[in-house]
Each structure stands twice: as C-alpha cells, then as structure tokens.
PDB file of C-alpha atoms in Angstrom:
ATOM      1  CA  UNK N  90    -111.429 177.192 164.947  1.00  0.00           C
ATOM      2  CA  UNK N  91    -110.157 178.192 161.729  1.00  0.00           C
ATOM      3  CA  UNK N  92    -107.241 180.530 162.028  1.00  0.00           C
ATOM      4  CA  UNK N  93    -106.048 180.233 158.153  1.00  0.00           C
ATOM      5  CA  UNK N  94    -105.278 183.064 156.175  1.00  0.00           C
ATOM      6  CA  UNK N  95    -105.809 182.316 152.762  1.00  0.00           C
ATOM      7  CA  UNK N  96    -106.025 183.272 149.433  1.00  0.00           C
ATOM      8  CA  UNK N  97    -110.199 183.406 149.886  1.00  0.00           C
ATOM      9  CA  UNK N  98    -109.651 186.097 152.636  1.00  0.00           C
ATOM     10  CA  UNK N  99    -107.355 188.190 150.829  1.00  0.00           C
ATOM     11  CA  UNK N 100    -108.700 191.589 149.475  1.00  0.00           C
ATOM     12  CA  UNK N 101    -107.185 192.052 146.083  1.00  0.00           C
ATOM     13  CA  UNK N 102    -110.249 193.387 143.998  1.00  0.00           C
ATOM     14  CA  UNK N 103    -108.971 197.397 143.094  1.00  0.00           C
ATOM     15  CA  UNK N 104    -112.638 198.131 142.776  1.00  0.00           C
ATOM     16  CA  UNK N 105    -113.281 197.103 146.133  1.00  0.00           C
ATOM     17  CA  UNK N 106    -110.164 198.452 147.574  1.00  0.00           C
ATOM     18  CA  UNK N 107    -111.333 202.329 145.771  1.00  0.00           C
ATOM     19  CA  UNK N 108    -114.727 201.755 147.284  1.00  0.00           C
ATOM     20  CA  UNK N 109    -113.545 200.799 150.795  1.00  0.00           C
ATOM     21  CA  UNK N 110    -111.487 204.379 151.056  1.00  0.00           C
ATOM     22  CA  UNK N 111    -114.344 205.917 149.585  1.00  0.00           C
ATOM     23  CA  UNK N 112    -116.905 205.060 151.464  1.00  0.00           C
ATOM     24  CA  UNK N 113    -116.087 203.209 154.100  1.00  0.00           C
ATOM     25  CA  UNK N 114    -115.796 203.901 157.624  1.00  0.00           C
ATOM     26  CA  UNK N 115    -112.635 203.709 159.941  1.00  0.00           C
ATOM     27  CA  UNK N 116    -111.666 203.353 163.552  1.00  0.00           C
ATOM     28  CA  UNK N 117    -107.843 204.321 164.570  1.00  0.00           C
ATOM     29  CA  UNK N 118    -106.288 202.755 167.678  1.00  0.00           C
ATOM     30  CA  UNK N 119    -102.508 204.127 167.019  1.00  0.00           C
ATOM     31  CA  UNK N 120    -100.214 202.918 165.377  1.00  0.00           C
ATOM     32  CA  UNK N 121    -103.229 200.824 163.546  1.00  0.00           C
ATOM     33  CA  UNK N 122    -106.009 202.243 161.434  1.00  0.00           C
ATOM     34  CA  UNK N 123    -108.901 200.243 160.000  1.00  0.00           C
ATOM     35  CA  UNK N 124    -111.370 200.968 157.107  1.00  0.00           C
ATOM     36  CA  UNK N 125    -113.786 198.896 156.689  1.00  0.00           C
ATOM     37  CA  UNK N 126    -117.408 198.598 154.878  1.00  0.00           C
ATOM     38  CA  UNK N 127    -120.170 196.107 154.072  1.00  0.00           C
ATOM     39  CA  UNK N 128    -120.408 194.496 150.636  1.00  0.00           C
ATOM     40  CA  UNK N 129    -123.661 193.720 149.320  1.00  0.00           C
ATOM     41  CA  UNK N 130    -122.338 191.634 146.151  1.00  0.00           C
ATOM     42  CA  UNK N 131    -120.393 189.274 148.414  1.00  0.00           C
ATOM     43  CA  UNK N 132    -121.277 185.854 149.559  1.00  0.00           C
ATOM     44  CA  UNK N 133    -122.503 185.807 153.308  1.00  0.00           C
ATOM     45  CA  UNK N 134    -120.334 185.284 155.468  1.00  0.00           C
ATOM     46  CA  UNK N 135    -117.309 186.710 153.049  1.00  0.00           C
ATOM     47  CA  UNK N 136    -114.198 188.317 154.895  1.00  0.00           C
ATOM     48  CA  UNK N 137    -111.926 190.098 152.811  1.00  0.00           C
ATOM     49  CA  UNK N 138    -108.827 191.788 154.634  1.00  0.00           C
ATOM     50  CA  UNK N 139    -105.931 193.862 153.574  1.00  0.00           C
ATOM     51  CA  UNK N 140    -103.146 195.321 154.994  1.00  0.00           C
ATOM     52  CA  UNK N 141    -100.435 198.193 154.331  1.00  0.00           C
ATOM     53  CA  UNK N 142     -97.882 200.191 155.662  1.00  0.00           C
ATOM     54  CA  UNK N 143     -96.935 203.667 154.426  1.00  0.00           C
ATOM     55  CA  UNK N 144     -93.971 203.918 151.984  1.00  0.00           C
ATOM     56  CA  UNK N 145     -93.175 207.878 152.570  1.00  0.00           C
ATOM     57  CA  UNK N 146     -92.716 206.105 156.521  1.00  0.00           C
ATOM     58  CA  UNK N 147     -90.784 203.190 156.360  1.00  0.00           C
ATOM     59  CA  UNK N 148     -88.710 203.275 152.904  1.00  0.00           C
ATOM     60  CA  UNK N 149     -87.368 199.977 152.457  1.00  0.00           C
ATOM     61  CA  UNK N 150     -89.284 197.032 150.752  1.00  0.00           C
ATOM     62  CA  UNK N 151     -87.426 194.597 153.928  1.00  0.00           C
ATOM     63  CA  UNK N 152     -89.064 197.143 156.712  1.00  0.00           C
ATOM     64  CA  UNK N 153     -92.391 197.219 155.406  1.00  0.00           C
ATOM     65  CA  UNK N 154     -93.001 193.495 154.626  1.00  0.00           C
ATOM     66  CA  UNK N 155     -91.841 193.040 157.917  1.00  0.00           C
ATOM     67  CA  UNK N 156     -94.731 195.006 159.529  1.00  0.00           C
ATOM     68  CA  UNK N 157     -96.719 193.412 156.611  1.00  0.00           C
ATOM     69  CA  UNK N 158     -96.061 190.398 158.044  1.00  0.00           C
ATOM     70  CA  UNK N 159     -96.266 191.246 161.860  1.00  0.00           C
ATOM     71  CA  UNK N 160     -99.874 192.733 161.088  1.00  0.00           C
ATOM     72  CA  UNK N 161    -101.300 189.742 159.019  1.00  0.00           C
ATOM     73  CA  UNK N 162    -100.121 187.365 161.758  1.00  0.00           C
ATOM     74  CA  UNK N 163    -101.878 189.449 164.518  1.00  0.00           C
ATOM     75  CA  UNK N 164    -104.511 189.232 162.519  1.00  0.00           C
ATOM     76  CA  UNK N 165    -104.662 185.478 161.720  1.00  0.00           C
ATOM     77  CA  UNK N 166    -104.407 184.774 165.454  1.00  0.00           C
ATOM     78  CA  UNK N 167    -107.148 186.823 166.785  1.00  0.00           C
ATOM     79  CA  UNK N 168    -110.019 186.485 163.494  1.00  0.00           C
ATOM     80  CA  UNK N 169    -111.690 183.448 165.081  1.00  0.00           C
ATOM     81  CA  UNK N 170    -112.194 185.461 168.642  1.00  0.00           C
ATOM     82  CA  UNK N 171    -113.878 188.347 166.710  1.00  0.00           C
ATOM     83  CA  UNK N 172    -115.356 186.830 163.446  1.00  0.00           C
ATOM     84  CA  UNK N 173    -116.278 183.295 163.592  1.00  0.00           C
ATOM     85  CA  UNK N 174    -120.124 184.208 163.835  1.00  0.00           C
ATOM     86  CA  UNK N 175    -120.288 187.006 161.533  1.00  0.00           C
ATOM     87  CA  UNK N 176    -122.622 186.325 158.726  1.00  0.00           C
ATOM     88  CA  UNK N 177    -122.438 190.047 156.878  1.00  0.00           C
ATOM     89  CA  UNK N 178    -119.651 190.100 153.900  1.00  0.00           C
ATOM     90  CA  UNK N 179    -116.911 192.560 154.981  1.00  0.00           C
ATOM     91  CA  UNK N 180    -113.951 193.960 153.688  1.00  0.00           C
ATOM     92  CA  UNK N 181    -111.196 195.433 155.918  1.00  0.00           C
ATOM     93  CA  UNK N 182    -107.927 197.206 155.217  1.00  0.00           C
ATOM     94  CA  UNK N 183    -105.313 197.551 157.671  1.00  0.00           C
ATOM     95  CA  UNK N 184    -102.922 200.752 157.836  1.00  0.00           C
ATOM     96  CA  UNK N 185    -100.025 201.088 159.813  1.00  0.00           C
ATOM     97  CA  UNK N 186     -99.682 204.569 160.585  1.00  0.00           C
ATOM     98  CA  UNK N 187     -96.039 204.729 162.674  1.00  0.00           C
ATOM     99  CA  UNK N 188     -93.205 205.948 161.821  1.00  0.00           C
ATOM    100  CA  UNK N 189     -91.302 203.678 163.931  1.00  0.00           C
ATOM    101  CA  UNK N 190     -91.050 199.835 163.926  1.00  0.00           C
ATOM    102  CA  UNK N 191     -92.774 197.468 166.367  1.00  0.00           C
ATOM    103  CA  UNK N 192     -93.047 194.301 167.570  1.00  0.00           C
ATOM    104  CA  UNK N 193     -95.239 191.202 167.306  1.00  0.00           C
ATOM    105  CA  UNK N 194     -96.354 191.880 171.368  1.00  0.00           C
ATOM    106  CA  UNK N 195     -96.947 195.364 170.925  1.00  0.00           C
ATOM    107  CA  UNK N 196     -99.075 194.745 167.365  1.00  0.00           C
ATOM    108  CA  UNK N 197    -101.098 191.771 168.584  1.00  0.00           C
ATOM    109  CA  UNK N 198    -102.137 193.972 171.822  1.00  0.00           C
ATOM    110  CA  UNK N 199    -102.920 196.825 169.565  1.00  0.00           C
ATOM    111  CA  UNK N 200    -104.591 194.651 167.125  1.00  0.00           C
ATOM    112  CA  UNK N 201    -107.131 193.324 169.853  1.00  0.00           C
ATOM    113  CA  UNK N 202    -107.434 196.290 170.724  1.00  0.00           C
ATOM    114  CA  UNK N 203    -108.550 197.175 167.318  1.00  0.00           C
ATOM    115  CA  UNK N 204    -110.744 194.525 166.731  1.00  0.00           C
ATOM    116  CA  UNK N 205    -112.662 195.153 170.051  1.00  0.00           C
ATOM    117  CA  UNK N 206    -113.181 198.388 168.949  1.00  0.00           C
ATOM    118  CA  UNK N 207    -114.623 197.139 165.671  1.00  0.00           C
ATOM    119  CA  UNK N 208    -117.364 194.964 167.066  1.00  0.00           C
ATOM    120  CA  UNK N 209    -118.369 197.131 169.609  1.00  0.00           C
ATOM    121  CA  UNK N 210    -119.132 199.547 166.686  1.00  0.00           C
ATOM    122  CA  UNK N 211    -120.824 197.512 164.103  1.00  0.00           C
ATOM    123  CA  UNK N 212    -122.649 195.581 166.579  1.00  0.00           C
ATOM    124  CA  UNK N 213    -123.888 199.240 167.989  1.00  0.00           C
ATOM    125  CA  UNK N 214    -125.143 199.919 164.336  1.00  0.00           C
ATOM    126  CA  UNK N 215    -127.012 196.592 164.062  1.00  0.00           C
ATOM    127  CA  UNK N 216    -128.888 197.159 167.334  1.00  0.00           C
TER     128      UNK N 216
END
C-alpha cells in the first residue's frame, strides 16, 4: 500500500480548483465537507486532493495549519482503504467547516466517515 502524500497528489492548478466549486458535487459529514468532480484531461488513475479551513473561523495562521495538518494526515492514512482501485482522475477539496478545534481521533473518524460516504455515492452513479 502506498500511503504517501506527495507533491503528484496535491491539487494546486487554480483552474481546477474554480472548476471543482463550480461544478462539482459535495457531500458534508460535519465538521468536514468535500467537493469533488471528475477530470477528463487527467491521466487515469490521477488523484488530486486539497484541503482548507475557513479563515473568518479560526483566525490564526498556527490554528489553521494545525487542522491543515490534522486533515491531510487523516487523509494519508485512510486513501489506500478507499482509492487504491480507482482508475477515474479525481480531484477533491477538503473544507473544514467548525468553528471549534479538533483532534486527530475525532478527524480520522469523521474522515472515514467521509470517505465512505464518497464511494457509496460515486459508485451509485457508475452502476
């Protein structure tokens, strides 16, 4: 299993990042929210993933990183369970949408959650 988070599976393209809010889809398990939609330029198999936390929320730079962080690790531990056979290009952004802090247990529980959630529904629009 691969459970690196790279540079390759970073989404950094602006283009891509105004197309994902504009017409991409999301699912919301609280305090995480996830947009996410197909490319058709991408390589197969291409996983692009973002994440953010709300500035007007959680106003210092040390606070947000720190969810930042929280989220991306949550992330990078549960990809393999949830993506390893996926062949469709995909690009996901992560919100946080609390207004209060967390912790790693309570994000990586939500984040399964989240991910769960995810498969169920894309694998619902591929059937």
């Amino acid at each position: 299993m691969n459970f690196k988070f790279g540079k390759p599976n970073k989404l950094k393209s602006r283009s891509t990042i105004d197309l994902l809010f504009k017409e991409g889809k999301s699912i919301k398990v609280f305090p995480l929210k996830l947009v996410y939609l197909e490319l058709s330029s991408a390589p197969s198999g291409t996983l692009k993933v973002g994440v953010s936390v709300s500035k007007r929320h959680h106003k210092t730079a040390v606070a947000r990183n720190r969810i930042k962080r929280l989220m991306r690790e949550a992330f990078r531990l549960n990809r393999p369970h949830y993506f390893n056979n996926s062949s469709t290009p995909c690009a996901l952004m992560i919100l946080y949408i609390s207004k209060k802090g967390t912790t790693f247990e309570e994000l990586n529980t939500t984040m399964v959650k989240l991910l769960q959630t995810y498969n169920d529904k894309t694998s619902q629009n591929e059937t």
